[in-house]
Amino acid sequence: MRKTGGHSNLVRAYHQALQAAKSAKDINAEIAAYGKVIELGQNSTGNEEDIVDKKSLILYWSYNNIGDALTRKNQSKIIFNKNNYNLALDYYQQAYKLARDNAEKIAVLKRMAYNYRLMKDDEAFYKCFLKIIELSQDKDKREAYVALAEMQKNADEAAALYERALEYVPKEDTDVAGKCLNTLQICRELLVLYQELDIPQQQKRIYDLMNKTAVLAVRSLEDKIDGEDNRIRKLELFAKLIEVNRNYLQADDNRCGCLYRRMNDLLKNGEEFEFGGIKYSKNIIRRMLTPLH
């Protein structure tokens, strides 16, 4: 005979808590509703694998929901109350223990990182963010390391994070051109940092990598342009190609003029195309070409 009573009661309690939370005007009532689910879950005795799994999932949700409610409770107050954040973190810790996979662990850690940010606890936030990156898929780590590096005020730490980001560029789910552009953006930041830190050897290494990558980026983008039929997408590729030549290569006037003319041929009369914060039109390109003649 199937023993589903405990499971049914727990599921019913969770749905009742959801309804109570949605209709509750008072955050404390919302917290109390999820607290009843946790109490029932902790006291339930079903041993069947299916029941245990569903109980863990419901408790995981409930701990997270109470943590979220406590965070909102503190934000709704004029006077800062650190205890609400600490209590929220305690509930998130309980949720983390019940997480079934990395995705659920990351969801909890993001909540915790948000709380640490609100608490202005930079060290705890940093450690939490690093844990998130550690649990993330390799294809997502470059972007995450860059995001964390951008938050760093310390040049040494920022450089170390950008270097880690470089390691994961090859693992990204993008084409050669995309990998090249991401590498160039990281190199640009690293070059500034190593200049600030006055480390000539590292400056030369990054400068050499940047030059080699820029050449490869140009080749890759030109190949993509030749194989692209969509006009708008082709304009975007030309904008990227112009950016690489302008920022990373010492292209001569003839080369720049050729790129602008090819882009001009794609633009319609009166059309204004914007990419990366830069606007292009036939009139704008005409003005760009004038100093090149």
CSV table of N, CA, C and O in Angstrom, one decimal, residues 158-256:
chain,number,residue,atom,x,y,z
A,158,ALA,N,41.6,42.7,-9.7
A,158,ALA,CA,40.9,42.8,-11.0
A,158,ALA,C,41.7,42.1,-12.1
A,158,ALA,O,41.1,41.4,-12.9
A,159,ALA,N,43.0,42.3,-12.2
A,159,ALA,CA,43.9,41.7,-13.2
A,159,ALA,C,43.8,40.2,-13.1
A,159,ALA,O,43.7,39.5,-14.1
A,160,ALA,N,43.8,39.7,-11.9
A,160,ALA,CA,43.8,38.2,-11.7
A,160,ALA,C,42.4,37.7,-12.2
A,160,ALA,O,42.4,36.6,-12.8
A,161,LEU,N,41.4,38.4,-12.0
A,161,LEU,CA,40.1,37.9,-12.4
A,161,LEU,C,39.9,38.0,-14.0
A,161,LEU,O,39.4,37.1,-14.6
A,162,TYR,N,40.5,39.0,-14.6
A,162,TYR,CA,40.5,39.1,-16.0
A,162,TYR,C,41.3,38.0,-16.6
A,162,TYR,O,41.0,37.4,-17.7
A,163,GLU,N,42.4,37.6,-16.0
A,163,GLU,CA,43.3,36.5,-16.4
A,163,GLU,C,42.5,35.2,-16.4
A,163,GLU,O,42.6,34.4,-17.3
A,164,ARG,N,41.7,35.1,-15.3
A,164,ARG,CA,40.9,33.9,-15.2
A,164,ARG,C,39.8,33.9,-16.3
A,164,ARG,O,39.5,32.8,-16.9
A,165,ALA,N,39.3,35.0,-16.6
A,165,ALA,CA,38.3,35.1,-17.7
A,165,ALA,C,38.9,34.7,-19.1
A,165,ALA,O,38.3,34.0,-19.8
A,166,LEU,N,40.2,35.1,-19.3
A,166,LEU,CA,40.9,34.7,-20.5
A,166,LEU,C,40.9,33.2,-20.7
A,166,LEU,O,40.8,32.7,-21.8
A,167,GLU,N,41.1,32.5,-19.6
A,167,GLU,CA,41.3,31.0,-19.6
A,167,GLU,C,40.0,30.4,-20.1
A,167,GLU,O,40.1,29.3,-20.7
A,168,TYR,N,38.8,31.0,-19.9
A,168,TYR,CA,37.6,30.4,-20.3
A,168,TYR,C,37.0,30.9,-21.6
A,168,TYR,O,35.9,30.4,-22.0
A,169,VAL,N,37.7,31.8,-22.3
A,169,VAL,CA,37.2,32.3,-23.6
A,169,VAL,C,37.1,31.1,-24.6
A,169,VAL,O,36.1,31.0,-25.3
A,170,PRO,N,38.1,30.2,-24.6
A,170,PRO,CA,37.9,29.1,-25.6
A,170,PRO,C,36.8,28.1,-25.3
A,170,PRO,O,36.3,27.4,-26.2
A,171,LYS,N,36.2,28.1,-24.1
A,171,LYS,CA,35.2,27.2,-23.7
A,171,LYS,C,33.8,27.8,-24.0
A,171,LYS,O,32.8,27.2,-23.7
A,172,GLU,N,33.7,29.1,-24.4
A,172,GLU,CA,32.4,29.7,-24.7
A,172,GLU,C,31.7,29.1,-25.9
A,172,GLU,O,32.3,28.7,-26.8
A,173,ASP,N,30.4,29.2,-25.8
A,173,ASP,CA,29.6,28.7,-26.9
A,173,ASP,C,29.3,29.8,-27.9
A,173,ASP,O,28.2,30.3,-28.1
A,174,THR,N,30.4,30.1,-28.6
A,174,THR,CA,30.4,31.1,-29.7
A,174,THR,C,31.4,30.8,-30.7
A,174,THR,O,32.2,29.9,-30.5
A,175,ASP,N,31.3,31.5,-31.8
A,175,ASP,CA,32.2,31.2,-33.0
A,175,ASP,C,33.6,31.9,-32.7
A,175,ASP,O,33.8,32.6,-31.7
A,176,VAL,N,34.5,31.7,-33.7
A,176,VAL,CA,35.9,32.2,-33.6
A,176,VAL,C,35.9,33.7,-33.5
A,176,VAL,O,36.6,34.3,-32.6
A,177,ALA,N,35.0,34.4,-34.3
A,177,ALA,CA,35.0,35.8,-34.2
A,177,ALA,C,34.5,36.3,-32.8
A,177,ALA,O,35.1,37.3,-32.3
A,178,GLY,N,33.5,35.7,-32.3
A,178,GLY,CA,33.1,36.0,-31.0
A,178,GLY,C,34.1,35.8,-29.9
A,178,GLY,O,34.3,36.7,-29.0
A,179,LYS,N,34.8,34.7,-30.0
A,179,LYS,CA,35.9,34.5,-29.0
A,179,LYS,C,37.0,35.5,-29.2
A,179,LYS,O,37.6,36.0,-28.2
A,180,CYS,N,37.3,35.9,-30.4
A,180,CYS,CA,38.3,36.9,-30.6
A,180,CYS,C,37.9,38.3,-30.0
A,180,CYS,O,38.7,39.0,-29.3
A,181,LEU,N,36.7,38.7,-30.2
A,181,LEU,CA,36.2,40.0,-29.7
A,181,LEU,C,36.2,40.0,-28.2
A,181,LEU,O,36.6,41.0,-27.6
A,182,ASN,N,35.8,38.9,-27.6
A,182,ASN,CA,35.8,38.8,-26.1
A,182,ASN,C,37.2,38.8,-25.6
A,182,ASN,O,37.5,39.5,-24.5
A,183,THR,N,38.2,38.2,-26.3
A,183,THR,CA,39.6,38.2,-25.9
A,183,THR,C,40.1,39.6,-26.0
A,183,THR,O,40.8,40.1,-25.1
A,184,LEU,N,39.8,40.3,-27.0
A,184,LEU,CA,40.3,41.7,-27.2
A,184,LEU,C,39.7,42.6,-26.1
A,184,LEU,O,40.5,43.5,-25.6
A,185,GLN,N,38.5,42.5,-25.7
A,185,GLN,CA,37.9,43.3,-24.7
A,185,GLN,C,38.6,43.1,-23.3
A,185,GLN,O,38.9,44.0,-22.6
A,186,ILE,N,38.9,41.8,-23.1
A,186,ILE,CA,39.7,41.5,-21.8
A,186,ILE,C,41.1,42.0,-21.9
A,186,ILE,O,41.6,42.6,-20.9
A,187,CYS,N,41.7,41.9,-23.0
A,187,CYS,CA,43.1,42.4,-23.2
A,187,CYS,C,43.2,43.9,-23.0
A,187,CYS,O,44.1,44.4,-22.4
A,188,ARG,N,42.2,44.6,-23.5
A,188,ARG,CA,42.2,46.0,-23.4
A,188,ARG,C,42.1,46.4,-21.9
A,188,ARG,O,42.9,47.3,-21.5
A,189,GLU,N,41.3,45.7,-21.1
A,189,GLU,CA,41.3,46.0,-19.7
A,189,GLU,C,42.6,45.6,-19.0
A,189,GLU,O,43.1,46.4,-18.1
A,190,LEU,N,43.1,44.5,-19.3
A,190,LEU,CA,44.4,44.0,-18.7
A,190,LEU,C,45.5,45.0,-19.0
A,190,LEU,O,46.4,45.2,-18.1
A,191,LEU,N,45.6,45.5,-20.2
A,191,LEU,CA,46.6,46.4,-20.6
A,191,LEU,C,46.6,47.6,-19.7
A,191,LEU,O,47.7,48.1,-19.2
A,192,VAL,N,45.5,48.2,-19.5
A,192,VAL,CA,45.3,49.4,-18.6
A,192,VAL,C,45.8,49.0,-17.2
A,192,VAL,O,46.5,49.8,-16.6
A,193,LEU,N,45.4,47.9,-16.7
A,193,LEU,CA,45.7,47.5,-15.3
A,193,LEU,C,47.2,47.3,-15.2
A,193,LEU,O,47.8,47.7,-14.2
A,194,TYR,N,47.8,46.6,-16.1
A,194,TYR,CA,49.2,46.3,-16.0
A,194,TYR,C,50.1,47.6,-16.2
A,194,TYR,O,51.2,47.8,-15.7
A,195,GLN,N,49.5,48.6,-16.9
A,195,GLN,CA,50.2,49.9,-17.0
A,195,GLN,C,50.1,50.6,-15.7
A,195,GLN,O,51.0,51.2,-15.2
A,196,GLU,N,48.9,50.5,-15.1
A,196,GLU,CA,48.7,51.1,-13.7
A,196,GLU,C,49.6,50.5,-12.7
A,196,GLU,O,50.1,51.1,-11.8
A,197,LEU,N,49.8,49.1,-12.8
A,197,LEU,CA,50.6,48.4,-11.9
A,197,LEU,C,52.1,48.5,-12.2
A,197,LEU,O,52.9,48.0,-11.5
A,198,ASP,N,52.4,49.0,-13.4
A,198,ASP,CA,53.8,49.2,-13.9
A,198,ASP,C,54.5,47.8,-13.9
A,198,ASP,O,55.5,47.6,-13.3
A,199,ILE,N,53.9,46.9,-14.7
A,199,ILE,CA,54.5,45.6,-15.0
A,199,ILE,C,54.7,45.5,-16.5
A,199,ILE,O,53.9,45.0,-17.2
A,200,PRO,N,55.9,45.9,-17.0
A,200,PRO,CA,56.2,45.9,-18.4
A,200,PRO,C,56.1,44.6,-19.1
A,200,PRO,O,55.6,44.4,-20.2
A,201,GLN,N,56.6,43.5,-18.4
A,201,GLN,CA,56.5,42.2,-18.9
A,201,GLN,C,55.1,41.7,-19.3
A,201,GLN,O,54.8,41.2,-20.3
A,202,GLN,N,54.2,42.0,-18.3
A,202,GLN,CA,52.8,41.6,-18.6
A,202,GLN,C,52.2,42.5,-19.6
A,202,GLN,O,51.3,42.0,-20.4
A,203,GLN,N,52.6,43.8,-19.7
A,203,GLN,CA,52.1,44.7,-20.7
A,203,GLN,C,52.4,44.1,-22.1
A,203,GLN,O,51.6,44.1,-23.0
A,204,LYS,N,53.7,43.7,-22.3
A,204,LYS,CA,54.1,43.2,-23.5
A,204,LYS,C,53.4,41.9,-23.9
A,204,LYS,O,53.0,41.7,-25.1
A,205,ARG,N,53.2,41.0,-22.9
A,205,ARG,CA,52.5,39.8,-23.2
A,205,ARG,C,51.1,40.0,-23.7
A,205,ARG,O,50.6,39.4,-24.7
A,206,ILE,N,50.4,40.9,-23.0
A,206,ILE,CA,49.0,41.2,-23.4
A,206,ILE,C,48.9,42.0,-24.7
A,206,ILE,O,48.1,41.7,-25.6
A,207,TYR,N,49.9,42.9,-24.9
A,207,TYR,CA,49.9,43.6,-26.2
A,207,TYR,C,50.1,42.7,-27.4
A,207,TYR,O,49.5,42.8,-28.4
A,208,ASP,N,51.0,41.7,-27.2
A,208,ASP,CA,51.3,40.7,-28.3
A,208,ASP,C,50.1,39.9,-28.5
A,208,ASP,O,49.7,39.6,-29.7
A,209,LEU,N,49.4,39.4,-27.5
A,209,LEU,CA,48.2,38.6,-27.6
A,209,LEU,C,47.1,39.4,-28.3
A,209,LEU,O,46.4,38.9,-29.1
A,210,MET,N,47.0,40.7,-27.9
A,210,MET,CA,46.0,41.6,-28.5
A,210,MET,C,46.2,41.7,-30.0
A,210,MET,O,45.2,41.7,-30.8
A,211,ASN,N,47.4,41.9,-30.4
A,211,ASN,CA,47.7,42.1,-31.8
A,211,ASN,C,47.4,40.8,-32.7
A,211,ASN,O,46.8,40.9,-33.7
A,212,LYS,N,47.9,39.7,-32.1
A,212,LYS,CA,47.6,38.4,-32.8
A,212,LYS,C,46.1,38.1,-32.9
A,212,LYS,O,45.6,37.7,-33.9
A,213,THR,N,45.4,38.4,-31.8
A,213,THR,CA,43.9,38.2,-31.8
A,213,THR,C,43.2,39.1,-32.7
A,213,THR,O,42.2,38.7,-33.4
A,214,ALA,N,43.7,40.4,-32.8
A,214,ALA,CA,43.0,41.3,-33.7
A,214,ALA,C,43.1,40.9,-35.2
A,214,ALA,O,42.1,41.0,-35.9
A,215,VAL,N,44.3,40.4,-35.6
A,215,VAL,CA,44.5,39.9,-36.9
A,215,VAL,C,43.5,38.7,-37.2
A,215,VAL,O,42.9,38.7,-38.3
A,216,LEU,N,43.4,37.8,-36.2
A,216,LEU,CA,42.5,36.7,-36.4
A,216,LEU,C,41.1,37.1,-36.4
A,216,LEU,O,40.2,36.6,-37.2
A,217,ALA,N,40.7,38.1,-35.6
A,217,ALA,CA,39.4,38.6,-35.6
A,217,ALA,C,39.0,39.2,-36.9
A,217,ALA,O,37.9,39.0,-37.4
A,218,VAL,N,39.9,40.0,-37.5
A,218,VAL,CA,39.6,40.6,-38.9
A,218,VAL,C,39.3,39.5,-39.9
A,218,VAL,O,38.4,39.5,-40.6
A,219,ARG,N,40.2,38.4,-39.9
A,219,ARG,CA,40.0,37.3,-40.9
A,219,ARG,C,38.6,36.7,-40.6
A,219,ARG,O,37.9,36.4,-41.6
A,220,SER,N,38.3,36.4,-39.4
A,220,SER,CA,37.1,35.7,-39.0
A,220,SER,C,35.8,36.6,-39.4
A,220,SER,O,34.9,36.0,-39.9
A,221,LEU,N,35.9,37.8,-39.1
A,221,LEU,CA,34.8,38.7,-39.4
A,221,LEU,C,34.6,38.9,-40.9
A,221,LEU,O,33.5,38.9,-41.4
A,222,GLU,N,35.7,39.0,-41.7
A,222,GLU,CA,35.6,39.1,-43.1
A,222,GLU,C,35.0,37.8,-43.7
A,222,GLU,O,34.2,37.9,-44.7
A,223,ASP,N,35.4,36.7,-43.2
A,223,ASP,CA,34.8,35.4,-43.6
A,223,ASP,C,33.3,35.4,-43.4
A,223,ASP,O,32.5,34.9,-44.2
A,224,LYS,N,32.9,35.9,-42.2
A,224,LYS,CA,31.5,35.9,-41.8
A,224,LYS,C,30.7,36.8,-42.7
A,224,LYS,O,29.5,36.6,-43.1
A,225,ILE,N,31.3,38.0,-43.0
A,225,ILE,CA,30.6,39.0,-43.9
A,225,ILE,C,30.4,38.4,-45.3
A,225,ILE,O,29.3,38.5,-45.9
A,226,ASP,N,31.4,37.7,-45.8
A,226,ASP,CA,31.2,37.0,-47.1
A,226,ASP,C,30.1,36.0,-47.2
A,226,ASP,O,29.5,35.8,-48.2
A,227,GLY,N,29.9,35.3,-46.0
A,227,GLY,CA,28.9,34.3,-46.0
A,227,GLY,C,27.6,34.7,-45.4
A,227,GLY,O,26.7,33.9,-45.3
A,228,GLU,N,27.4,36.0,-45.1
A,228,GLU,CA,26.2,36.5,-44.5
A,228,GLU,C,25.3,37.1,-45.6
A,228,GLU,O,25.7,37.9,-46.4
A,229,ASP,N,24.0,36.7,-45.6
A,229,ASP,CA,23.0,37.2,-46.6
A,229,ASP,C,22.1,38.3,-46.0
A,229,ASP,O,21.6,39.1,-46.7
A,230,ASN,N,21.9,38.2,-44.7
A,230,ASN,CA,21.1,39.2,-44.0
A,230,ASN,C,21.7,40.6,-44.0
A,230,ASN,O,22.8,40.7,-43.4
A,231,ARG,N,21.1,41.6,-44.5
A,231,ARG,CA,21.7,42.9,-44.6
A,231,ARG,C,22.0,43.5,-43.3
A,231,ARG,O,23.1,44.1,-43.1
A,232,ILE,N,21.1,43.5,-42.3
A,232,ILE,CA,21.3,44.1,-41.0
A,232,ILE,C,22.4,43.3,-40.3
A,232,ILE,O,23.3,44.0,-39.7
A,233,ARG,N,22.4,42.0,-40.4
A,233,ARG,CA,23.5,41.3,-39.7
A,233,ARG,C,24.8,41.6,-40.3
A,233,ARG,O,25.8,41.7,-39.7
A,234,LYS,N,24.8,41.8,-41.6
A,234,LYS,CA,26.0,42.2,-42.3
A,234,LYS,C,26.5,43.6,-41.9
A,234,LYS,O,27.7,43.8,-41.7
A,235,LEU,N,25.6,44.5,-41.7
A,235,LEU,CA,26.0,45.8,-41.2
A,235,LEU,C,26.6,45.7,-39.8
A,235,LEU,O,27.6,46.4,-39.5
A,236,GLU,N,26.1,44.8,-38.9
A,236,GLU,CA,26.6,44.6,-37.6
A,236,GLU,C,28.0,44.1,-37.7
A,236,GLU,O,28.9,44.5,-36.9
A,237,LEU,N,28.3,43.2,-38.6
A,237,LEU,CA,29.6,42.6,-38.8
A,237,LEU,C,30.6,43.6,-39.3
A,237,LEU,O,31.8,43.7,-38.8
A,238,PHE,N,30.2,44.5,-40.2
A,238,PHE,CA,31.0,45.6,-40.6
A,238,PHE,C,31.4,46.6,-39.5
A,238,PHE,O,32.5,47.0,-39.4
A,239,ALA,N,30.4,46.8,-38.6
A,239,ALA,CA,30.6,47.7,-37.5
A,239,ALA,C,31.6,47.1,-36.5
A,239,ALA,O,32.5,47.8,-36.0
A,240,LYS,N,31.5,45.8,-36.3
A,240,LYS,CA,32.5,45.1,-35.5
A,240,LYS,C,33.9,45.1,-36.1
A,240,LYS,O,34.9,45.4,-35.4
A,241,LEU,N,34.0,44.9,-37.4
A,241,LEU,CA,35.2,44.9,-38.2
A,241,LEU,C,35.9,46.3,-38.1
A,241,LEU,O,37.1,46.4,-37.9
A,242,ILE,N,35.1,47.4,-38.2
A,242,ILE,CA,35.6,48.7,-38.1
A,242,ILE,C,36.1,49.0,-36.7
A,242,ILE,O,37.2,49.6,-36.6
A,243,GLU,N,35.4,48.5,-35.7
A,243,GLU,CA,35.8,48.7,-34.3
A,243,GLU,C,37.2,48.0,-34.1
A,243,GLU,O,38.0,48.6,-33.4
A,244,VAL,N,37.4,46.8,-34.6
A,244,VAL,CA,38.6,46.1,-34.4
A,244,VAL,C,39.8,46.9,-35.0
A,244,VAL,O,40.8,47.0,-34.5
A,245,ASN,N,39.5,47.3,-36.3
A,245,ASN,CA,40.6,48.1,-37.0
A,245,ASN,C,40.9,49.4,-36.3
A,245,ASN,O,42.1,49.8,-36.2
A,246,ARG,N,39.9,50.0,-35.8
A,246,ARG,CA,40.1,51.3,-35.2
A,246,ARG,C,40.7,51.2,-33.8
A,246,ARG,O,41.6,52.0,-33.4
A,247,ASN,N,40.4,50.2,-33.0
A,247,ASN,CA,40.8,50.1,-31.6
A,247,ASN,C,42.1,49.2,-31.4
A,247,ASN,O,42.8,49.4,-30.4
A,248,TYR,N,42.3,48.3,-32.3
A,248,TYR,CA,43.3,47.3,-32.0
A,248,TYR,C,44.4,47.1,-33.1
A,248,TYR,O,45.4,46.5,-32.9
A,249,LEU,N,44.1,47.7,-34.3
A,249,LEU,CA,45.1,47.6,-35.4
A,249,LEU,C,45.4,49.0,-35.9
A,249,LEU,O,44.6,49.9,-35.9
A,250,GLN,N,46.6,49.1,-36.4
A,250,GLN,CA,47.0,50.4,-37.0
A,250,GLN,C,46.8,50.3,-38.5
A,250,GLN,O,47.7,50.3,-39.3
A,251,ALA,N,45.5,50.3,-38.8
A,251,ALA,CA,45.1,50.2,-40.2
A,251,ALA,C,45.3,51.5,-41.0
A,251,ALA,O,45.2,52.6,-40.5
A,252,ASP,N,45.8,51.4,-42.2
A,252,ASP,CA,46.1,52.6,-43.0
A,252,ASP,C,44.8,53.2,-43.5
A,252,ASP,O,43.7,52.6,-43.4
A,253,ASP,N,44.9,54.4,-44.1
A,253,ASP,CA,43.7,55.1,-44.6
A,253,ASP,C,43.0,54.3,-45.7
A,253,ASP,O,41.7,54.3,-45.7
A,254,ASN,N,43.7,53.7,-46.5
A,254,ASN,CA,43.1,52.9,-47.6
A,254,ASN,C,42.2,51.8,-47.1
A,254,ASN,O,41.1,51.5,-47.6
A,255,ARG,N,42.7,51.1,-46.1
A,255,ARG,CA,42.0,50.0,-45.4
A,255,ARG,C,40.7,50.5,-44.8
A,255,ARG,O,39.6,50.0,-45.0
A,256,CYS,N,40.8,51.6,-44.0
A,256,CYS,CA,39.6,52.2,-43.3
A,256,CYS,C,38.6,52.7,-44.4
A,256,CYS,O,37.4,52.5,-44.2
